[in-house]
Short mmCIF file of C-alpha atoms in Angstrom, two decimals:
data_model
loop_
_atom_site.label_atom_id
_atom_site.label_comp_id
_atom_site.label_asym_id
_atom_site.label_seq_id
_atom_site.Cartn_x
_atom_site.Cartn_y
_atom_site.Cartn_z
CA MET A 1 92.10 96.37 129.47
CA THR A 2 91.24 98.01 132.85
CA THR A 3 88.14 98.01 135.03
CA ALA A 4 86.10 101.33 135.41
CA THR A 5 86.33 101.60 139.15
CA ASP A 6 87.25 104.89 139.96
CA LYS A 7 84.45 107.72 139.98
CA LEU A 8 85.52 110.83 137.38
CA ILE A 9 84.23 113.97 138.70
CA ILE A 10 82.61 115.93 136.07
CA PHE A 11 83.23 119.91 136.65
CA ASP A 12 81.24 121.95 134.60
CA THR A 13 82.37 125.51 133.43
CA THR A 14 79.84 126.33 130.94
CA LEU A 15 78.70 129.13 132.98
CA ARG A 16 82.46 130.45 133.35
CA ASP A 17 84.70 129.80 130.77
CA GLY A 18 81.86 128.91 128.26
CA GLU A 19 80.19 132.28 128.85
CA GLN A 20 83.81 133.90 127.77
CA SER A 21 82.81 132.95 124.24
CA PRO A 22 82.94 136.04 122.29
CA GLY A 23 79.38 137.64 122.29
CA VAL A 24 77.96 135.27 124.94
CA THR A 25 76.50 137.26 128.02
CA LEU A 26 73.86 135.33 129.93
CA ASN A 27 71.57 137.06 132.42
CA THR A 28 71.11 135.74 135.92
CA GLU A 29 67.74 133.90 134.94
CA GLU A 30 69.60 132.33 132.29
CA LYS A 31 72.23 131.19 134.23
CA ILE A 32 69.97 129.64 136.91
CA GLU A 33 68.18 127.62 134.65
CA ILE A 34 71.38 126.15 133.02
CA ALA A 35 72.50 125.52 136.57
CA ARG A 36 69.56 123.52 137.40
CA GLN A 37 69.59 121.59 134.40
CA LEU A 38 73.14 120.62 135.03
CA SER A 39 72.53 119.40 138.53
CA ARG A 40 69.94 117.14 137.10
CA LEU A 41 72.50 116.06 134.56
CA GLY A 42 74.34 114.66 137.39
CA VAL A 43 77.31 117.43 137.14
CA ASP A 44 79.50 116.85 140.17
CA VAL A 45 81.05 120.31 140.25
CA LEU A 46 79.58 123.46 138.75
CA GLU A 47 81.89 126.43 138.32
CA ALA A 48 79.07 129.08 138.72
CA GLY A 49 81.39 132.09 137.59
CA PHE A 50 83.95 134.65 138.36
CA PRO A 51 82.43 136.63 141.53
CA ILE A 52 85.00 139.38 141.22
CA ALA A 53 84.20 140.26 137.47
CA SER A 54 81.33 142.45 138.33
CA ILE A 55 78.26 142.91 140.81
CA GLY A 56 76.13 140.99 138.41
CA ASP A 57 78.74 137.96 138.15
CA PHE A 58 78.67 137.95 142.10
CA GLU A 59 74.78 138.07 142.49
CA ALA A 60 74.60 135.24 139.81
CA VAL A 61 76.99 132.86 141.69
CA LYS A 62 75.41 133.73 144.92
CA ARG A 63 71.85 132.89 143.72
CA ILE A 64 73.16 129.69 142.20
CA ALA A 65 74.77 128.85 145.41
CA THR A 66 71.45 129.64 147.33
CA GLU A 67 68.77 128.24 144.88
CA VAL A 68 70.49 125.44 142.99
CA GLY A 69 73.52 124.56 145.37
CA PRO A 70 70.86 122.51 147.62
CA LEU A 71 68.65 120.56 144.98
CA MET A 72 68.44 116.88 144.78
CA GLU A 73 66.15 116.43 141.85
CA GLY A 74 67.55 113.64 139.62
CA ARG A 75 70.64 113.15 141.93
CA GLU A 76 69.15 110.52 144.07
CA LYS A 77 71.71 107.84 142.86
CA ILE A 78 74.62 110.45 143.21
CA GLY A 79 73.55 111.06 146.78
CA LYS A 80 74.57 114.62 147.37
CA PRO A 81 73.87 118.11 145.64
CA MET A 82 76.25 119.64 143.29
CA THR A 83 79.36 121.32 144.52
CA ILE A 84 79.07 125.32 143.48
CA CYS A 85 82.51 126.38 142.90
CA GLY A 86 83.74 130.00 142.11
CA LEU A 87 86.82 131.22 140.23
CA ALA A 88 89.33 133.67 141.72
CA ARG A 89 92.58 134.99 140.93
CA ALA A 90 95.54 134.37 143.28
CA THR A 91 94.69 137.72 145.27
CA PRO A 92 92.82 138.25 148.79
CA ASN A 93 90.05 140.42 147.21
CA ASP A 94 89.47 137.63 144.62
CA ILE A 95 89.48 134.99 147.11
CA LYS A 96 87.39 136.63 149.76
CA ARG A 97 84.57 137.80 147.21
CA CYS A 98 84.33 134.03 145.89
CA ALA A 99 83.91 132.81 149.34
CA GLU A 100 81.16 135.24 150.04
CA ALA A 101 79.33 134.41 146.67
CA ILE A 102 79.61 130.57 147.40
CA SER A 103 78.72 130.61 151.19
CA ASN A 104 75.37 129.42 150.99
CA ALA A 105 76.00 126.34 149.01
CA PRO A 106 75.75 123.07 151.07
CA TYR A 107 78.95 122.01 149.22
CA LYS A 108 81.33 124.63 147.84
CA ARG A 109 84.71 125.14 146.26
CA ILE A 110 87.17 128.17 145.63
CA HIS A 111 89.15 127.66 142.47
CA THR A 112 92.15 129.66 142.35
CA PHE A 113 94.88 130.09 139.73
CA LEU A 114 98.34 131.56 138.96
CA ALA A 115 100.49 131.28 135.83
CA THR A 116 103.41 129.11 136.17
CA SER A 117 105.28 129.12 132.55
CA ASP A 118 108.13 131.33 132.29
CA LEU A 119 106.59 133.09 129.44
CA HIS A 120 103.54 134.10 131.56
CA LEU A 121 105.67 135.04 134.60
CA LYS A 122 108.07 137.14 132.58
CA TYR A 123 105.66 139.23 130.31
CA LYS A 124 102.49 139.00 131.84
CA LEU A 125 102.94 139.02 135.79
CA LYS A 126 106.68 140.17 135.51
CA ILE A 127 107.72 138.02 138.49
CA ASP A 128 110.08 135.19 139.06
CA ARG A 129 109.33 131.73 140.22
CA GLU A 130 110.03 132.19 143.91
CA GLU A 131 107.25 134.93 143.84
CA CYS A 132 105.08 132.72 141.84
CA VAL A 133 105.20 129.83 144.64
CA LYS A 134 104.82 132.63 147.41
CA ARG A 135 101.82 133.73 145.77
CA ALA A 136 100.28 130.34 145.20
CA VAL A 137 100.81 129.18 148.69
CA ALA A 138 99.13 132.42 149.98
CA ALA A 139 96.21 132.11 147.86
CA VAL A 140 95.58 128.39 148.82
CA THR A 141 96.29 129.21 152.56
CA LEU A 142 93.45 131.93 152.41
CA ALA A 143 91.12 129.96 150.48
CA ARG A 144 91.58 126.89 152.77
CA SER A 145 90.39 129.38 155.46
CA PHE A 146 87.10 129.86 154.12
CA VAL A 147 86.33 126.29 152.58
CA ASP A 148 87.73 122.78 152.76
CA ASP A 149 87.57 122.14 149.15
CA VAL A 150 90.32 124.17 147.49
CA GLU A 151 91.29 123.77 143.73
CA PHE A 152 94.67 125.14 142.39
CA SER A 153 95.21 125.60 138.88
CA PRO A 154 99.10 126.52 137.33
CA GLU A 155 97.93 128.59 134.46
CA ASP A 156 99.52 127.57 131.15
CA ALA A 157 100.92 124.41 132.64
CA GLY A 158 101.09 122.87 129.22
CA ARG A 159 104.15 125.08 128.43
CA SER A 160 105.40 125.24 132.27
CA ASP A 161 108.82 123.87 133.08
CA ARG A 162 107.97 120.15 134.36
CA ASP A 163 110.40 120.29 137.65
CA PHE A 164 108.98 123.69 138.60
CA LEU A 165 105.46 122.42 138.15
CA CYS A 166 105.97 119.73 140.84
CA HIS A 167 107.74 121.86 142.96
CA VAL A 168 105.04 124.68 143.23
CA LEU A 169 102.18 122.07 143.00
CA GLY A 170 103.72 120.20 146.09
CA LYS A 171 103.75 123.33 148.13
CA VAL A 172 99.98 124.16 147.09
CA ILE A 173 99.22 120.69 148.54
CA GLU A 174 101.21 121.39 151.85
CA ALA A 175 98.98 124.52 152.02
CA GLY A 176 95.91 122.85 151.82
CA ALA A 177 94.80 122.35 148.02
CA THR A 178 92.37 119.46 147.43
CA THR A 179 92.29 119.30 143.65
CA LEU A 180 95.23 120.16 141.26
CA ASN A 181 94.05 121.19 137.85
CA ILE A 182 96.39 121.12 134.93
CA PRO A 183 95.32 123.66 132.24
CA ASP A 184 96.62 123.42 128.60
CA THR A 185 95.34 127.00 128.57
CA VAL A 186 96.28 127.64 124.76
CA GLY A 187 95.31 124.44 123.53
CA TYR A 188 98.97 123.81 122.48
CA ASN A 189 99.69 120.24 123.64
CA THR A 190 99.05 116.76 121.75
CA PRO A 191 97.52 113.89 123.45
CA GLU A 192 100.85 112.12 123.98
CA GLU A 193 102.49 115.55 125.35
CA TYR A 194 99.46 115.85 127.83
CA GLY A 195 99.20 112.42 128.74
CA ASP A 196 102.52 112.24 129.67
CA LEU A 197 102.68 115.58 131.52
CA ILE A 198 99.68 114.32 133.73
CA ARG A 199 101.68 111.16 134.42
CA HIS A 200 105.06 112.68 135.35
CA LEU A 201 102.84 115.05 137.93
CA VAL A 202 101.19 112.29 139.40
CA LYS A 203 104.37 110.44 139.85
CA ASN A 204 106.67 113.22 140.88
CA THR A 205 104.72 115.82 142.81
CA PRO A 206 105.19 115.75 146.48
CA GLY A 207 101.86 114.80 148.22
CA ALA A 208 100.23 113.73 145.05
CA ASP A 209 98.42 110.76 146.58
CA LYS A 210 96.43 113.10 148.83
CA VAL A 211 94.85 115.23 145.98
CA THR A 212 92.82 114.72 142.71
CA PHE A 213 94.33 115.67 139.51
CA SER A 214 92.09 117.37 136.91
CA THR A 215 92.18 118.22 133.25
CA HIS A 216 91.10 121.42 131.55
CA CYS A 217 92.04 121.44 127.75
CA HIS A 218 91.33 123.98 125.38
CA ASN A 219 90.67 123.10 121.46
CA ASP A 220 92.72 125.42 119.64
CA LEU A 221 94.16 122.59 117.49
CA GLY A 222 91.02 120.48 117.68
CA LEU A 223 92.58 118.10 120.54
CA ALA A 224 90.73 119.02 123.66
CA THR A 225 88.78 115.97 123.84
CA ALA A 226 91.80 113.58 122.95
CA ASN A 227 93.89 115.50 125.36
CA THR A 228 91.39 115.13 128.08
CA LEU A 229 91.15 111.33 127.47
CA ALA A 230 94.66 110.87 127.42
CA GLY A 231 94.89 112.56 130.98
CA ILE A 232 92.33 110.23 132.25
CA SER A 233 94.29 107.35 131.03
CA ASN A 234 97.33 108.70 132.74
CA GLY A 235 95.63 109.50 136.26
CA ALA A 236 93.38 112.41 135.98
CA ARG A 237 90.27 111.78 137.97
CA GLN A 238 88.71 115.05 137.27
CA VAL A 239 87.59 116.63 133.98
CA GLU A 240 86.81 120.39 133.37
CA VAL A 241 84.56 120.71 130.44
CA THR A 242 81.41 122.56 128.72
CA ILE A 243 78.26 121.89 127.20
CA ASN A 244 78.90 121.75 123.31
CA GLY A 245 82.51 122.69 123.87
CA ILE A 246 81.86 126.54 124.05
CA GLY A 247 84.53 128.68 125.43
CA GLU A 248 87.14 131.14 124.51
CA ARG A 249 88.77 130.95 121.05
CA ALA A 250 88.00 127.45 119.80
CA GLY A 251 86.15 126.28 122.64
CA ASN A 252 86.94 123.72 125.63
CA THR A 253 86.41 120.11 125.85
CA ALA A 254 82.88 119.44 125.23
CA MET A 255 81.35 117.26 128.08
CA GLU A 256 79.16 115.13 125.92
CA GLU A 257 82.12 113.78 123.95
CA VAL A 258 84.27 112.81 126.94
CA VAL A 259 81.08 111.11 128.69
CA MET A 260 80.00 109.43 125.68
CA ALA A 261 83.71 108.42 125.01
CA ILE A 262 83.87 106.64 128.23
CA HIS A 263 80.18 105.25 127.90
CA THR A 264 81.18 103.57 124.65
CA HIS A 265 84.35 102.20 125.95
CA PRO A 266 83.62 100.95 129.56
CA ASN A 267 86.43 98.41 129.61
CA PHE A 268 89.06 100.61 128.57
CA TYR A 269 89.03 103.91 130.81
CA PRO A 270 89.80 103.01 134.31
CA VAL A 271 86.85 105.43 135.38
CA HIS A 272 82.85 105.60 135.51
CA HIS A 273 80.79 108.57 135.50
CA THR A 274 77.32 109.36 136.91
CA ILE A 275 75.79 111.73 134.20
CA ASN A 276 72.37 111.03 133.01
CA THR A 277 73.05 110.61 129.45
CA THR A 278 69.47 110.63 128.50
CA LEU A 279 69.43 114.57 129.32
CA ILE A 280 72.65 115.31 127.02
CA CYS A 281 70.59 116.44 124.27
CA ARG A 282 68.23 118.56 125.81
CA THR A 283 70.75 120.23 128.08
CA SER A 284 72.91 120.75 124.65
CA GLN A 285 69.53 122.52 123.28
CA MET A 286 68.86 124.81 126.45
CA VAL A 287 72.70 125.97 126.42
CA SER A 288 72.64 126.67 122.58
CA SER A 289 69.46 128.43 122.80
CA LEU A 290 70.15 130.62 125.74
CA SER A 291 73.58 131.36 124.89
CA GLY A 292 72.91 132.16 121.28
CA MET A 293 76.02 129.68 120.27
CA THR A 294 74.81 127.47 117.44
CA VAL A 295 75.80 123.91 117.25
CA GLN A 296 77.18 122.79 114.17
CA PRO A 297 74.96 120.28 112.36
CA ASN A 298 77.90 117.91 112.34
CA LYS A 299 78.91 118.12 115.86
CA ALA A 300 79.80 115.09 117.54
CA ILE A 301 76.70 113.60 119.66
CA VAL A 302 74.53 116.39 119.83
CA GLY A 303 74.49 117.96 116.27
CA ARG A 304 71.44 117.40 114.13
CA ASN A 305 73.08 115.14 111.67
CA ALA A 306 74.79 113.08 114.55
CA PHE A 307 72.28 110.32 113.93
CA LEU A 308 71.21 110.81 110.45
CA HIS A 309 72.10 108.50 107.58
CA GLU A 310 71.92 109.65 103.98
CA SER A 311 74.22 107.17 102.27
CA GLY A 312 72.16 104.46 100.54
CA ILE A 313 74.79 101.89 101.98
CA HIS A 314 74.50 103.41 105.55
CA GLN A 315 70.60 103.33 105.42
CA ASP A 316 70.57 99.86 104.28
CA GLY A 317 72.90 98.69 107.03
CA VAL A 318 70.90 100.48 109.72
CA LEU A 319 67.66 99.31 108.46
CA LYS A 320 68.89 95.67 108.96
CA ASN A 321 71.03 96.41 112.15
CA ARG A 322 71.32 99.72 113.69
CA GLN A 323 74.90 98.62 115.26
CA THR A 324 76.31 98.53 111.73
CA TYR A 325 76.69 102.49 111.68
CA GLU A 326 75.79 103.51 114.96
CA ILE A 327 77.98 103.09 117.76
CA ILE A 328 75.68 105.19 120.11
CA THR A 329 71.80 104.96 119.89
CA PRO A 330 70.17 107.99 119.83
CA GLU A 331 67.92 107.44 122.71
CA THR A 332 71.09 107.09 124.78
CA VAL A 333 71.68 110.72 124.78
CA GLY A 334 67.96 111.84 124.72
CA VAL A 335 67.35 111.93 120.87
CA THR A 336 63.93 110.43 120.14
CA ASP A 337 61.41 110.28 117.03
CA ILE A 338 58.66 110.66 119.53
CA SER A 339 57.62 114.04 120.54
CA LEU A 340 54.41 115.16 122.55
CA VAL A 341 52.60 117.43 119.93
CA LEU A 342 50.45 119.91 121.45
CA GLY A 343 47.62 122.28 120.20
CA LYS A 344 45.07 124.90 120.83
CA HIS A 345 43.09 122.39 122.92
CA SER A 346 46.00 121.57 125.23
CA GLY A 347 45.72 123.04 128.79
CA ARG A 348 48.13 124.45 131.27
CA LYS A 349 48.74 121.26 132.89
CA ALA A 350 49.97 119.41 129.77
CA PHE A 351 52.03 122.29 128.66
CA HIS A 352 53.60 122.52 132.10
CA GLU A 353 54.49 118.79 132.26
CA ARG A 354 56.31 119.36 128.75
CA CYS A 355 58.09 122.36 130.07
CA LYS A 356 59.13 120.23 132.78
CA GLU A 357 60.29 117.39 130.59
CA LEU A 358 62.25 120.06 128.53
CA GLY A 359 64.25 121.26 131.75
CA PHE A 360 62.08 124.68 132.26
CA GLY A 361 60.10 123.35 135.13
CA ASP A 362 60.96 125.62 137.78
CA ILE A 363 59.97 129.23 135.90
CA ASN A 364 57.92 131.19 138.39
CA ASP A 365 54.02 131.63 137.89
CA GLU A 366 54.35 134.83 136.20
CA ASP A 367 56.84 133.74 133.36
CA PHE A 368 55.04 130.56 133.26
CA GLN A 369 51.86 132.31 132.49
CA LYS A 370 53.65 134.72 129.75
CA ALA A 371 55.00 131.36 128.30
CA PHE A 372 51.52 129.85 128.14
CA ASP A 373 50.13 132.87 126.51
CA GLU A 374 52.75 132.77 123.81
CA PHE A 375 52.24 129.09 123.38
CA LYS A 376 48.57 129.74 122.82
CA ALA A 377 49.10 132.37 120.44
CA LEU A 378 51.42 130.25 118.51
CA CYS A 379 48.60 127.41 118.32
CA ASP A 380 46.26 130.02 116.55
CA LYS A 381 48.96 130.25 114.04
CA LYS A 382 50.02 126.73 113.68
CA LYS A 383 48.11 123.43 113.77
CA ASN A 384 50.63 121.69 115.93
CA VAL A 385 53.30 122.93 118.51
CA ASN A 386 56.36 120.56 118.95
CA ASP A 387 59.00 120.34 121.34
CA ALA A 388 61.58 122.57 119.36
CA ASP A 389 58.62 125.39 119.29
CA ILE A 390 58.23 125.13 122.92
CA LEU A 391 61.98 125.41 123.74
CA ALA A 392 61.82 128.49 121.65
CA ILE A 393 59.08 130.07 123.57
CA LEU A 394 60.75 129.17 126.97
CA SER A 395 64.17 130.44 125.87
CA ASN A 396 62.42 133.78 124.60
CA GLN A 397 60.75 134.13 127.85
CA ILE A 398 63.80 133.27 129.93
CA LYS A 399 65.91 135.85 128.07
CA THR A 400 63.37 138.69 128.92
CA SER A 401 62.59 137.61 132.37
CA ASN A 402 63.98 140.07 134.91
CA THR A 403 66.19 141.37 132.35
CA THR A 404 67.53 144.99 132.34
CA ALA A 405 66.32 146.51 128.91
CA PHE A 406 66.13 150.10 127.29
CA TYR A 407 63.91 149.27 124.71
CA THR A 408 61.32 146.67 123.83
CA PHE A 409 60.24 145.85 120.33
CA VAL A 410 56.63 146.65 119.55
CA SER A 411 56.07 146.15 115.70
CA THR A 412 57.37 146.50 112.21
CA GLN A 413 55.81 146.84 108.86
CA VAL A 414 57.82 146.00 105.72
CA VAL A 415 57.26 146.46 102.13
CA VAL A 416 59.40 144.75 99.58
CA SER A 417 59.51 145.59 95.83
CA THR A 418 60.43 143.78 92.90
CA ASP A 419 63.44 146.16 92.44
CA SER A 420 64.91 145.17 95.52
CA THR A 421 64.15 148.33 97.54
CA SER A 422 62.64 147.64 100.97
CA THR A 423 60.84 150.08 103.17
CA ALA A 424 60.47 149.40 106.92
CA ASN A 425 58.67 151.18 109.82
CA VAL A 426 59.68 150.44 113.23
CA LYS A 427 57.84 150.94 116.43
CA LEU A 428 59.83 150.64 119.78
CA PHE A 429 59.00 151.21 123.55
CA ASP A 430 61.41 153.47 125.27
CA ILE A 431 61.29 152.08 128.77
CA LYS A 432 62.95 155.10 130.50
CA ALA A 433 60.78 157.70 128.55
CA ASN A 434 57.89 155.59 129.14
CA LYS A 435 56.65 156.13 125.46
CA GLU A 436 56.69 154.55 121.87
CA ILE A 437 59.00 155.85 119.48
CA SER A 438 59.30 154.96 115.76
CA ASP A 439 61.08 155.60 112.35
CA ALA A 440 61.37 154.53 108.95
CA ALA A 441 64.15 153.56 106.61
CA ILE A 442 64.81 152.46 102.83
CA SER A 443 67.44 149.88 101.67
CA ASN A 444 68.41 148.38 98.65
CA ASN A 445 69.99 145.64 100.52
CA GLY A 446 66.65 144.21 101.79
CA PRO A 447 64.12 144.22 104.35
CA ILE A 448 66.45 143.16 107.24
CA ASP A 449 68.84 145.85 106.46
CA ALA A 450 65.91 148.40 106.27
CA ILE A 451 64.77 147.35 109.65
CA PHE A 452 68.05 147.44 111.40
CA GLU A 453 68.42 151.13 109.50
CA ALA A 454 65.01 152.08 111.08
CA ILE A 455 66.38 150.90 114.49
CA HIS A 456 69.13 152.91 114.33
CA ARG A 457 67.14 156.00 113.49
CA CYS A 458 64.74 155.22 116.45
CA LEU A 459 67.85 154.96 118.91
CA ASP A 460 69.92 157.81 116.99
CA ARG A 461 72.98 155.90 117.00
CA ARG A 462 74.56 152.87 115.22
CA PHE A 463 75.65 149.45 115.93
CA ARG A 464 77.79 147.17 113.56
CA LEU A 465 76.01 143.51 112.98
CA THR A 466 79.12 141.19 113.22
CA MET A 467 76.91 137.79 113.10
CA PHE A 468 73.32 137.10 111.52
CA ASP A 469 72.10 133.59 111.27
CA ILE A 470 68.58 132.46 110.62
CA SER A 471 67.07 128.92 110.64
CA ALA A 472 63.95 127.40 111.17
CA VAL A 473 62.83 125.73 114.37
CA GLY A 474 61.32 122.37 113.85
CA GLU A 475 59.95 121.35 110.31
CA GLY A 476 57.39 122.56 108.00
CA THR A 477 56.74 125.69 106.40
CA ASP A 478 54.86 127.08 109.47
CA ALA A 479 57.83 126.43 111.44
CA LEU A 480 59.10 129.11 114.02
CA GLY A 481 62.06 131.14 112.44
CA LYS A 482 64.96 131.69 114.87
CA ALA A 483 67.24 134.68 114.26
CA GLU A 484 70.63 134.70 115.91
CA ILE A 485 72.57 137.97 116.06
CA GLN A 486 75.83 139.57 117.34
CA VAL A 487 76.27 143.11 117.62
CA MET A 488 79.34 145.81 118.33
CA VAL A 489 78.93 149.18 119.09
CA ASP A 490 79.82 151.85 116.38
CA PRO A 491 82.55 154.03 118.71
CA GLU A 492 81.63 157.12 116.91
CA THR A 493 77.95 157.00 118.15
CA ALA A 494 78.88 155.50 121.72
CA LYS A 495 77.32 157.42 124.83
CA VAL A 496 80.17 156.05 126.83
CA LYS A 497 83.57 156.75 125.60
CA ASP A 498 85.75 153.77 126.82
CA GLU A 499 88.26 151.74 124.56
CA ARG A 500 86.59 148.67 125.85
CA ILE A 501 83.60 149.20 123.91
CA THR A 502 85.35 148.49 120.76
CA LYS A 503 86.32 145.02 121.93
CA ALA A 504 83.04 143.95 123.31
CA ALA A 505 80.42 141.92 121.29
CA PHE A 506 77.01 141.08 122.36
CA SER A 507 74.75 138.17 121.11
CA THR A 508 71.34 137.00 121.39
CA SER A 509 68.32 135.01 119.53
CA SER A 510 64.71 135.19 119.19
CA ALA A 511 62.33 132.96 117.72
CA ASP A 512 58.76 133.86 115.89
CA VAL A 513 56.57 132.73 113.07
CA ASP A 514 57.50 135.71 111.13
CA ILE A 515 61.46 135.47 110.49
CA ILE A 516 61.56 139.29 109.99
CA THR A 517 60.13 139.81 113.50
CA ALA A 518 62.24 137.53 114.96
CA ALA A 519 65.38 139.42 113.45
CA ALA A 520 64.01 142.86 114.83
CA LYS A 521 63.77 141.28 118.34
CA ALA A 522 66.99 139.65 118.13
CA TYR A 523 68.48 142.99 117.28
CA ILE A 524 66.93 144.97 119.88
CA GLY A 525 67.98 142.10 122.30
CA ALA A 526 71.43 142.39 121.36
CA ILE A 527 71.67 146.01 121.60
CA ASN A 528 69.82 146.13 125.07
CA LYS A 529 72.86 143.83 126.10
CA GLN A 530 75.22 146.37 124.74
CA LEU A 531 73.45 149.39 126.52
CA VAL A 532 73.37 147.69 129.95
CA TRP A 533 77.03 146.94 129.73
CA GLU A 534 77.78 150.78 128.70
CA SER A 535 75.39 151.65 131.71
CA GLU A 536 77.46 149.62 133.99
CA LEU A 537 80.85 150.75 132.63
CA SER A 538 79.60 154.48 133.52
CA THR A 539 78.78 153.54 136.92
CA GLY A 540 82.12 151.41 137.51
CA THR A 541 79.97 148.08 138.06
CA ALA A 542 80.69 146.55 134.52
CA ARG A 543 82.55 143.22 134.15
CA SER A 544 86.20 143.86 132.74
CA ILE A 545 85.67 141.83 129.52
CA THR A 546 89.35 142.26 128.44
CA GLU A 547 90.53 141.51 131.91
CA GLU A 548 88.27 138.42 132.30
CA ARG A 549 89.65 136.89 128.88
CA GLN A 550 92.82 137.00 130.38
CA VAL A 551 91.76 134.36 133.09
CA ASN A 552 91.65 131.70 130.45
CA VAL A 553 92.66 128.76 132.55
#
């Protein structure tokens, strides 16, 4: 047993690695809201993005550094604002662009990386070990000329030769690196292997006592959290994590799992954290809603079933003493049975206070007024409006706030007959042409298919629906319906001929009292994201999705 004396640095990469989840594309306003919430949560370092990827990514990182970087709300016990970090490949242009993006943050870090496994060196980079060391040292040296806080990651460290790892890490320490992140890039390692690797590097890397070792584990074998905890036990004092474990392929280490494992075993792990655990559930809901990535019901800590007990034996035990089957109380992570219920007589002040408690207290006056108007409209349709409803309203508003769009949804009419033939008429507003457009369609596959077909006719092109989920927001027959949709372009009708189009997927969600309307709004929202990206491709300003997928540190 050990005493928790060392501070564990929580490095959140939801906005960078998390956004690399297939179909996830967050706009700038969504990123800023999430960044604010992560600051309140107590995150120590926020990896805000990959500035070189696109103009949009650069601007988002710059705004986060400027607007969120100085914030102290909820961080009084920590004593300083969150460090804003940007990712850069080991190239001068990447590093300079990153330095520019984070320049306004009071605390800033450049995170640069280069593959070190023989597999990556031979087949991806086509360089030898000597050139690898040379590039790594040059990158860290340049980064250190801009900031005092430099992190270096040897990509695919989990499959790299250990002696070579110690050598290259020793050299970047000499060059000025302050944090060494050890990625299990492809989720290959087991906890025993990964823990032993961290212990070996801490013991054998020249200058190891001058730096902080960090973990970054992917979940391809379902071992990300276990590997991260093994890393902590063997000397790592920073963990790279995402909310809900979102990320490329099977995802990253989930912050909530690592934090609550340490919280539940305070005398086992030699670290402590400064995360405000009562904000975990709220943060999870925000990220899920804005990213369109649904949290599985049985997800540890934040899944909706995490604190439910259906078995009679379990229910009996919990009623007698909650500790019989609950190792964490729901209140510890912000799950409560008490919700402030608002109605049509609730005023702006009550609504604003609830928005603030849900993590959306910083929206501007115009966006707040739109959200309040939508809240009042919902009150006319529902007797009581609960937290889930308000969160859906706020998420809808943030998704549409200051977002480039080609089309907006106006209305739809649907007729469904008993023989399964459905007819849908859809009206959209063409922003560029400044006029309404409409069309209709008939389908034998139900009303949703008819609506989507009508939308295709309005736009005179087709899209492929690759994911469609519907769920109730809250409880009761009058609950809001939430539609989560992912689309890919149909190459034959694409306006821009680029092979990258066939590999890109875009998703969004929308909520409405009418689930059919919610589906139509979400479909248009996903299509708008696709069209914006196509427009950026034509002007050369688009993020290179295929390239960014390769920076999977």
